[in-house]
Amino acid sequence: PEDEKVTQYERALTELGIELIHARSPQAKGRVERGFQTHQDRLVKELRLAGISTMAEANSLLRETYLPKHNRKFAVKARQPGDIHRSVEGYDLDAILCTKEPRVVTNDLTIRYKTRWLQLAPKQQTIVRPKHVVTVSEHLDERLTIQHGRTILEFTEVHEQPRRPTQRVIHQPSPRIPYKPAATHPWRRYAYQSTTFLHGTAIRHF
């Protein structure tokens, strides 16, 4: 179906120009599963008997021992002999045979990839802003590259998400200016008035 999520394997085949034919019929699924069962059963035992525990040793066993032995027993000759493989010239296999994940650039120009924080450099060969979607590629040697469009971005890995430095603002108290009432303030009018008594009658002077 068209709404199926594209896997890393299918994405790599598309970039190599190889058409992927899904095994949707029961007969095709059976052939695929029998092939998986054969290799998962035989290959695991071969690796255990050889005492192999690293990827480099396993690849060496596949090329030199396992595949030649398997092909001698199960290979079927083609009707028309000849090599129809295409040349790898023009293909960047390191940039294709890897895992690619889209990520969104945050406001502080960092990218979260799995459990790692990637800090983009402030100066790039292209314009990168927050909310832009970039592609993080993890290669077979565990090396990471970040790409925006066709441009490779510069970045450094940090141990934790960068935080903005908080500046403590100390408010200095403003000098207190004493309040001086105006000349027409009622307080001034009554502050300077005086009272005298003349023949028992109070006379208030202003």
PDB file of C-alpha atoms in Angstrom:
ATOM      1  CA  PRO A   1       0.000   0.000   0.000  1.00  0.00           C
ATOM      2  CA  GLU A   2       1.068   3.583  -0.649  1.00  0.00           C
ATOM      3  CA  ASP A   3       0.636   4.579   3.009  1.00  0.00           C
ATOM      4  CA  GLU A   4       3.267   2.119   4.252  1.00  0.00           C
ATOM      5  CA  LYS A   5       6.235   3.644   6.014  1.00  0.00           C
ATOM      6  CA  VAL A   6       9.399   3.498   3.947  1.00  0.00           C
ATOM      7  CA  THR A   7      12.062   1.415   5.690  1.00  0.00           C
ATOM      8  CA  GLN A   8      15.774   2.214   5.685  1.00  0.00           C
ATOM      9  CA  TYR A   9      16.348  -0.750   3.372  1.00  0.00           C
ATOM     10  CA  GLU A  10      13.773   0.435   0.839  1.00  0.00           C
ATOM     11  CA  ARG A  11      15.077   3.995   1.023  1.00  0.00           C
ATOM     12  CA  ALA A  12      18.632   2.804   0.285  1.00  0.00           C
ATOM     13  CA  LEU A  13      17.443   0.706  -2.675  1.00  0.00           C
ATOM     14  CA  THR A  14      15.554   3.697  -4.085  1.00  0.00           C
ATOM     15  CA  GLU A  15      18.672   5.870  -3.908  1.00  0.00           C
ATOM     16  CA  LEU A  16      20.611   3.117  -5.689  1.00  0.00           C
ATOM     17  CA  GLY A  17      17.982   2.913  -8.421  1.00  0.00           C
ATOM     18  CA  ILE A  18      16.890  -0.619  -7.469  1.00  0.00           C
ATOM     19  CA  GLU A  19      13.225  -1.587  -7.561  1.00  0.00           C
ATOM     20  CA  LEU A  20      12.014  -3.455  -4.493  1.00  0.00           C
ATOM     21  CA  ILE A  21       9.391  -6.126  -5.151  1.00  0.00           C
ATOM     22  CA  HIS A  22       7.521  -6.999  -1.960  1.00  0.00           C
ATOM     23  CA  ALA A  23       6.680 -10.629  -1.263  1.00  0.00           C
ATOM     24  CA  ARG A  24       2.914 -10.266  -0.770  1.00  0.00           C
ATOM     25  CA  SER A  25       1.729 -13.691  -1.907  1.00  0.00           C
ATOM     26  CA  PRO A  26       1.837 -16.689   0.476  1.00  0.00           C
ATOM     27  CA  GLN A  27       4.169 -18.578  -1.876  1.00  0.00           C
ATOM     28  CA  ALA A  28       6.663 -15.717  -2.038  1.00  0.00           C
ATOM     29  CA  LYS A  29       6.483 -15.165   1.710  1.00  0.00           C
ATOM     30  CA  GLY A  30       7.179 -18.859   2.243  1.00  0.00           C
ATOM     31  CA  ARG A  31      10.316 -18.768   0.081  1.00  0.00           C
ATOM     32  CA  VAL A  32      11.607 -15.724   1.923  1.00  0.00           C
ATOM     33  CA  GLU A  33      10.912 -17.210   5.343  1.00  0.00           C
ATOM     34  CA  ARG A  34      12.580 -20.504   4.419  1.00  0.00           C
ATOM     35  CA  GLY A  35      15.645 -18.590   3.295  1.00  0.00           C
ATOM     36  CA  PHE A  36      15.708 -16.632   6.543  1.00  0.00           C
ATOM     37  CA  GLN A  37      15.302 -19.800   8.578  1.00  0.00           C
ATOM     38  CA  THR A  38      18.135 -21.499   6.705  1.00  0.00           C
ATOM     39  CA  HIS A  39      20.586 -18.669   7.262  1.00  0.00           C
ATOM     40  CA  GLN A  40      19.526 -17.901  10.828  1.00  0.00           C
ATOM     41  CA  ASP A  41      19.938 -21.548  11.773  1.00  0.00           C
ATOM     42  CA  ARG A  42      23.135 -22.347   9.884  1.00  0.00           C
ATOM     43  CA  LEU A  43      24.964 -19.040  10.203  1.00  0.00           C
ATOM     44  CA  VAL A  44      24.512 -18.722  13.978  1.00  0.00           C
ATOM     45  CA  LYS A  45      25.929 -22.202  14.489  1.00  0.00           C
ATOM     46  CA  GLU A  46      28.855 -21.526  12.144  1.00  0.00           C
ATOM     47  CA  LEU A  47      29.735 -18.354  14.054  1.00  0.00           C
ATOM     48  CA  ARG A  48      29.510 -20.127  17.398  1.00  0.00           C
ATOM     49  CA  LEU A  49      31.699 -23.044  16.257  1.00  0.00           C
ATOM     50  CA  ALA A  50      34.308 -20.627  14.886  1.00  0.00           C
ATOM     51  CA  GLY A  51      34.314 -18.610  18.130  1.00  0.00           C
ATOM     52  CA  ILE A  52      33.495 -15.370  16.305  1.00  0.00           C
ATOM     53  CA  SER A  53      32.100 -12.388  18.256  1.00  0.00           C
ATOM     54  CA  THR A  54      33.001  -9.322  16.147  1.00  0.00           C
ATOM     55  CA  MET A  55      31.527  -7.927  12.926  1.00  0.00           C
ATOM     56  CA  ALA A  56      34.867  -7.949  11.095  1.00  0.00           C
ATOM     57  CA  GLU A  57      35.457 -11.631  11.836  1.00  0.00           C
ATOM     58  CA  ALA A  58      31.865 -12.472  10.835  1.00  0.00           C
ATOM     59  CA  ASN A  59      32.240 -10.696   7.478  1.00  0.00           C
ATOM     60  CA  SER A  60      35.489 -12.542   6.842  1.00  0.00           C
ATOM     61  CA  LEU A  61      33.782 -15.876   7.562  1.00  0.00           C
ATOM     62  CA  LEU A  62      30.917 -15.000   5.199  1.00  0.00           C
ATOM     63  CA  ARG A  63      33.216 -14.174   2.292  1.00  0.00           C
ATOM     64  CA  GLU A  64      35.758 -16.944   2.713  1.00  0.00           C
ATOM     65  CA  THR A  65      33.825 -19.904   4.123  1.00  0.00           C
ATOM     66  CA  TYR A  66      30.060 -19.644   4.564  1.00  0.00           C
ATOM     67  CA  LEU A  67      28.883 -18.186   1.241  1.00  0.00           C
ATOM     68  CA  PRO A  68      31.107 -20.377  -0.999  1.00  0.00           C
ATOM     69  CA  LYS A  69      29.945 -23.476   0.890  1.00  0.00           C
ATOM     70  CA  HIS A  70      26.289 -22.385   0.758  1.00  0.00           C
ATOM     71  CA  ASN A  71      26.415 -21.585  -2.949  1.00  0.00           C
ATOM     72  CA  ARG A  72      28.010 -24.916  -3.823  1.00  0.00           C
ATOM     73  CA  LYS A  73      25.069 -26.686  -2.171  1.00  0.00           C
ATOM     74  CA  PHE A  74      22.074 -24.513  -3.071  1.00  0.00           C
ATOM     75  CA  ALA A  75      23.055 -22.367  -6.079  1.00  0.00           C
ATOM     76  CA  VAL A  76      21.261 -22.928  -9.394  1.00  0.00           C
ATOM     77  CA  LYS A  77      22.932 -22.050 -12.677  1.00  0.00           C
ATOM     78  CA  ALA A  78      21.271 -19.325 -14.718  1.00  0.00           C
ATOM     79  CA  ARG A  79      19.883 -20.048 -18.145  1.00  0.00           C
ATOM     80  CA  GLN A  80      21.917 -17.252 -19.674  1.00  0.00           C
ATOM     81  CA  PRO A  81      25.367 -16.825 -18.181  1.00  0.00           C
ATOM     82  CA  GLY A  82      26.841 -13.356 -17.840  1.00  0.00           C
ATOM     83  CA  ASP A  83      27.337 -10.548 -15.355  1.00  0.00           C
ATOM     84  CA  ILE A  84      24.540  -7.984 -15.482  1.00  0.00           C
ATOM     85  CA  HIS A  85      25.529  -6.057 -12.347  1.00  0.00           C
ATOM     86  CA  ARG A  86      25.754  -2.290 -12.744  1.00  0.00           C
ATOM     87  CA  SER A  87      28.809  -0.300 -11.817  1.00  0.00           C
ATOM     88  CA  VAL A  88      28.897   1.549  -8.479  1.00  0.00           C
ATOM     89  CA  GLU A  89      30.564   4.554 -10.077  1.00  0.00           C
ATOM     90  CA  GLY A  90      28.613   7.708  -9.374  1.00  0.00           C
ATOM     91  CA  TYR A  91      27.085   6.364  -6.165  1.00  0.00           C
ATOM     92  CA  ASP A  92      28.252   7.514  -2.729  1.00  0.00           C
ATOM     93  CA  LEU A  93      27.766   4.230  -0.883  1.00  0.00           C
ATOM     94  CA  ASP A  94      28.813   5.755   2.439  1.00  0.00           C
ATOM     95  CA  ALA A  95      26.001   8.308   2.164  1.00  0.00           C
ATOM     96  CA  ILE A  96      23.433   5.739   0.981  1.00  0.00           C
ATOM     97  CA  LEU A  97      24.110   2.614   3.051  1.00  0.00           C
ATOM     98  CA  CYS A  98      23.327   4.237   6.396  1.00  0.00           C
ATOM     99  CA  THR A  99      20.335   5.089   8.549  1.00  0.00           C
ATOM    100  CA  LYS A 100      18.714   8.474   7.953  1.00  0.00           C
ATOM    101  CA  GLU A 101      16.306  10.125  10.372  1.00  0.00           C
ATOM    102  CA  PRO A 102      14.570  13.531  10.068  1.00  0.00           C
ATOM    103  CA  ARG A 103      14.990  15.896  13.009  1.00  0.00           C
ATOM    104  CA  VAL A 104      13.692  19.389  13.833  1.00  0.00           C
ATOM    105  CA  VAL A 105      16.101  22.171  14.805  1.00  0.00           C
ATOM    106  CA  THR A 106      15.229  23.693  18.182  1.00  0.00           C
ATOM    107  CA  ASN A 107      15.368  27.378  19.124  1.00  0.00           C
ATOM    108  CA  ASP A 108      18.928  27.056  20.467  1.00  0.00           C
ATOM    109  CA  LEU A 109      20.079  25.324  17.238  1.00  0.00           C
ATOM    110  CA  THR A 110      20.388  21.901  18.845  1.00  0.00           C
ATOM    111  CA  ILE A 111      19.178  18.544  17.568  1.00  0.00           C
ATOM    112  CA  ARG A 112      18.108  15.596  19.679  1.00  0.00           C
ATOM    113  CA  TYR A 113      19.192  12.264  18.170  1.00  0.00           C
ATOM    114  CA  LYS A 114      18.429   9.200  20.274  1.00  0.00           C
ATOM    115  CA  THR A 115      20.142  10.041  23.594  1.00  0.00           C
ATOM    116  CA  ARG A 116      22.614  12.535  22.118  1.00  0.00           C
ATOM    117  CA  TRP A 117      22.561  16.330  21.805  1.00  0.00           C
ATOM    118  CA  LEU A 118      24.030  17.832  18.624  1.00  0.00           C
ATOM    119  CA  GLN A 119      24.858  21.549  18.633  1.00  0.00           C
ATOM    120  CA  LEU A 120      24.900  23.224  15.217  1.00  0.00           C
ATOM    121  CA  ALA A 121      27.617  25.762  14.533  1.00  0.00           C
ATOM    122  CA  PRO A 122      26.387  29.377  14.324  1.00  0.00           C
ATOM    123  CA  LYS A 123      27.914  29.837  10.840  1.00  0.00           C
ATOM    124  CA  GLN A 124      26.924  27.410   8.089  1.00  0.00           C
ATOM    125  CA  GLN A 125      27.188  27.281   4.305  1.00  0.00           C
ATOM    126  CA  THR A 126      23.404  27.518   4.122  1.00  0.00           C
ATOM    127  CA  ILE A 127      20.670  29.199   6.151  1.00  0.00           C
ATOM    128  CA  VAL A 128      19.451  27.083   9.067  1.00  0.00           C
ATOM    129  CA  ARG A 129      16.757  28.413  11.366  1.00  0.00           C
ATOM    130  CA  PRO A 130      14.739  26.917  14.237  1.00  0.00           C
ATOM    131  CA  LYS A 131      11.905  24.606  13.145  1.00  0.00           C
ATOM    132  CA  HIS A 132      13.836  23.591  10.008  1.00  0.00           C
ATOM    133  CA  VAL A 133      13.867  19.855   9.299  1.00  0.00           C
ATOM    134  CA  VAL A 134      17.313  18.323   8.792  1.00  0.00           C
ATOM    135  CA  THR A 135      18.483  14.764   8.143  1.00  0.00           C
ATOM    136  CA  VAL A 136      20.758  12.968  10.607  1.00  0.00           C
ATOM    137  CA  SER A 137      22.702  10.087   9.030  1.00  0.00           C
ATOM    138  CA  GLU A 138      24.352   7.391  11.139  1.00  0.00           C
ATOM    139  CA  HIS A 139      26.986   5.558   9.116  1.00  0.00           C
ATOM    140  CA  LEU A 140      28.306   2.035   9.532  1.00  0.00           C
ATOM    141  CA  ASP A 141      31.324   3.294  11.489  1.00  0.00           C
ATOM    142  CA  GLU A 142      28.934   5.035  13.970  1.00  0.00           C
ATOM    143  CA  ARG A 143      29.864   8.432  12.541  1.00  0.00           C
ATOM    144  CA  LEU A 144      27.110  11.065  12.360  1.00  0.00           C
ATOM    145  CA  THR A 145      26.478  13.659   9.673  1.00  0.00           C
ATOM    146  CA  ILE A 146      23.734  16.297   9.517  1.00  0.00           C
ATOM    147  CA  GLN A 147      22.420  17.447   6.170  1.00  0.00           C
ATOM    148  CA  HIS A 148      20.032  20.266   5.217  1.00  0.00           C
ATOM    149  CA  GLY A 149      19.036  19.824   1.611  1.00  0.00           C
ATOM    150  CA  ARG A 150      22.321  18.990  -0.117  1.00  0.00           C
ATOM    151  CA  THR A 151      24.534  20.856   2.352  1.00  0.00           C
ATOM    152  CA  ILE A 152      26.458  19.107   5.119  1.00  0.00           C
ATOM    153  CA  LEU A 153      26.168  21.072   8.368  1.00  0.00           C
ATOM    154  CA  GLU A 154      28.877  21.657  10.938  1.00  0.00           C
ATOM    155  CA  PHE A 155      28.078  20.530  14.484  1.00  0.00           C
ATOM    156  CA  THR A 156      29.571  19.391  17.770  1.00  0.00           C
ATOM    157  CA  GLU A 157      28.212  16.856  20.218  1.00  0.00           C
ATOM    158  CA  VAL A 158      27.422  18.111  23.723  1.00  0.00           C
ATOM    159  CA  HIS A 159      26.708  16.051  26.825  1.00  0.00           C
ATOM    160  CA  GLU A 160      23.473  17.822  27.719  1.00  0.00           C
ATOM    161  CA  GLN A 161      21.074  20.362  26.305  1.00  0.00           C
ATOM    162  CA  PRO A 162      22.584  23.861  26.428  1.00  0.00           C
ATOM    163  CA  ARG A 163      20.857  26.227  28.803  1.00  0.00           C
ATOM    164  CA  ARG A 164      20.598  29.961  28.564  1.00  0.00           C
ATOM    165  CA  PRO A 165      22.696  31.754  31.189  1.00  0.00           C
ATOM    166  CA  THR A 166      20.408  33.348  33.730  1.00  0.00           C
ATOM    167  CA  GLN A 167      21.377  36.882  34.691  1.00  0.00           C
ATOM    168  CA  ARG A 168      20.468  37.877  38.198  1.00  0.00           C
ATOM    169  CA  VAL A 169      19.006  41.357  38.173  1.00  0.00           C
ATOM    170  CA  ILE A 170      19.610  43.293  41.383  1.00  0.00           C
ATOM    171  CA  HIS A 171      17.237  46.198  41.800  1.00  0.00           C
ATOM    172  CA  GLN A 172      18.899  49.166  43.456  1.00  0.00           C
ATOM    173  CA  PRO A 173      16.515  51.166  45.665  1.00  0.00           C
ATOM    174  CA  SER A 174      15.944  54.634  44.299  1.00  0.00           C
ATOM    175  CA  PRO A 175      16.898  57.521  46.622  1.00  0.00           C
ATOM    176  CA  ARG A 176      13.942  58.675  48.659  1.00  0.00           C
ATOM    177  CA  ILE A 177      13.020  62.288  48.037  1.00  0.00           C
ATOM    178  CA  PRO A 178      11.187  63.892  50.918  1.00  0.00           C
ATOM    179  CA  TYR A 179       7.758  65.180  50.065  1.00  0.00           C
ATOM    180  CA  LYS A 180       7.431  68.937  50.211  1.00  0.00           C
ATOM    181  CA  PRO A 181       3.846  70.226  50.211  1.00  0.00           C
ATOM    182  CA  ALA A 182       2.960  73.052  47.887  1.00  0.00           C
ATOM    183  CA  ALA A 183       2.430  76.573  49.169  1.00  0.00           C
ATOM    184  CA  THR A 184      -1.329  76.275  48.603  1.00  0.00           C
ATOM    185  CA  HIS A 185      -1.604  72.938  50.418  1.00  0.00           C
ATOM    186  CA  PRO A 186      -4.271  72.968  53.153  1.00  0.00           C
ATOM    187  CA  TRP A 187      -1.713  71.698  55.627  1.00  0.00           C
ATOM    188  CA  ARG A 188       0.339  74.888  55.156  1.00  0.00           C
ATOM    189  CA  ARG A 189      -2.746  77.059  55.666  1.00  0.00           C
ATOM    190  CA  TYR A 190      -3.568  75.520  59.007  1.00  0.00           C
ATOM    191  CA  ALA A 191       0.043  75.090  60.111  1.00  0.00           C
ATOM    192  CA  TYR A 192       0.707  78.813  60.330  1.00  0.00           C
ATOM    193  CA  GLN A 193      -2.583  79.951  61.792  1.00  0.00           C
ATOM    194  CA  SER A 194      -2.680  81.207  65.413  1.00  0.00           C
ATOM    195  CA  THR A 195      -5.472  81.767  67.880  1.00  0.00           C
ATOM    196  CA  THR A 196      -5.808  84.592  70.438  1.00  0.00           C
ATOM    197  CA  PHE A 197      -8.588  85.423  72.854  1.00  0.00           C
ATOM    198  CA  LEU A 198     -10.054  88.919  73.142  1.00  0.00           C
ATOM    199  CA  HIS A 199     -12.631  89.418  75.834  1.00  0.00           C
ATOM    200  CA  GLY A 200     -13.455  85.716  75.798  1.00  0.00           C
ATOM    201  CA  THR A 201     -13.853  85.549  72.008  1.00  0.00           C
ATOM    202  CA  ALA A 202     -11.472  83.454  70.002  1.00  0.00           C
ATOM    203  CA  ILE A 203      -9.897  85.286  67.105  1.00  0.00           C
ATOM    204  CA  ARG A 204      -7.947  83.122  64.615  1.00  0.00           C
ATOM    205  CA  HIS A 205      -5.184  84.853  62.667  1.00  0.00           C
ATOM    206  CA  PHE A 206      -3.771  83.540  59.351  1.00  0.00           C
TER     207      PHE A 206
END
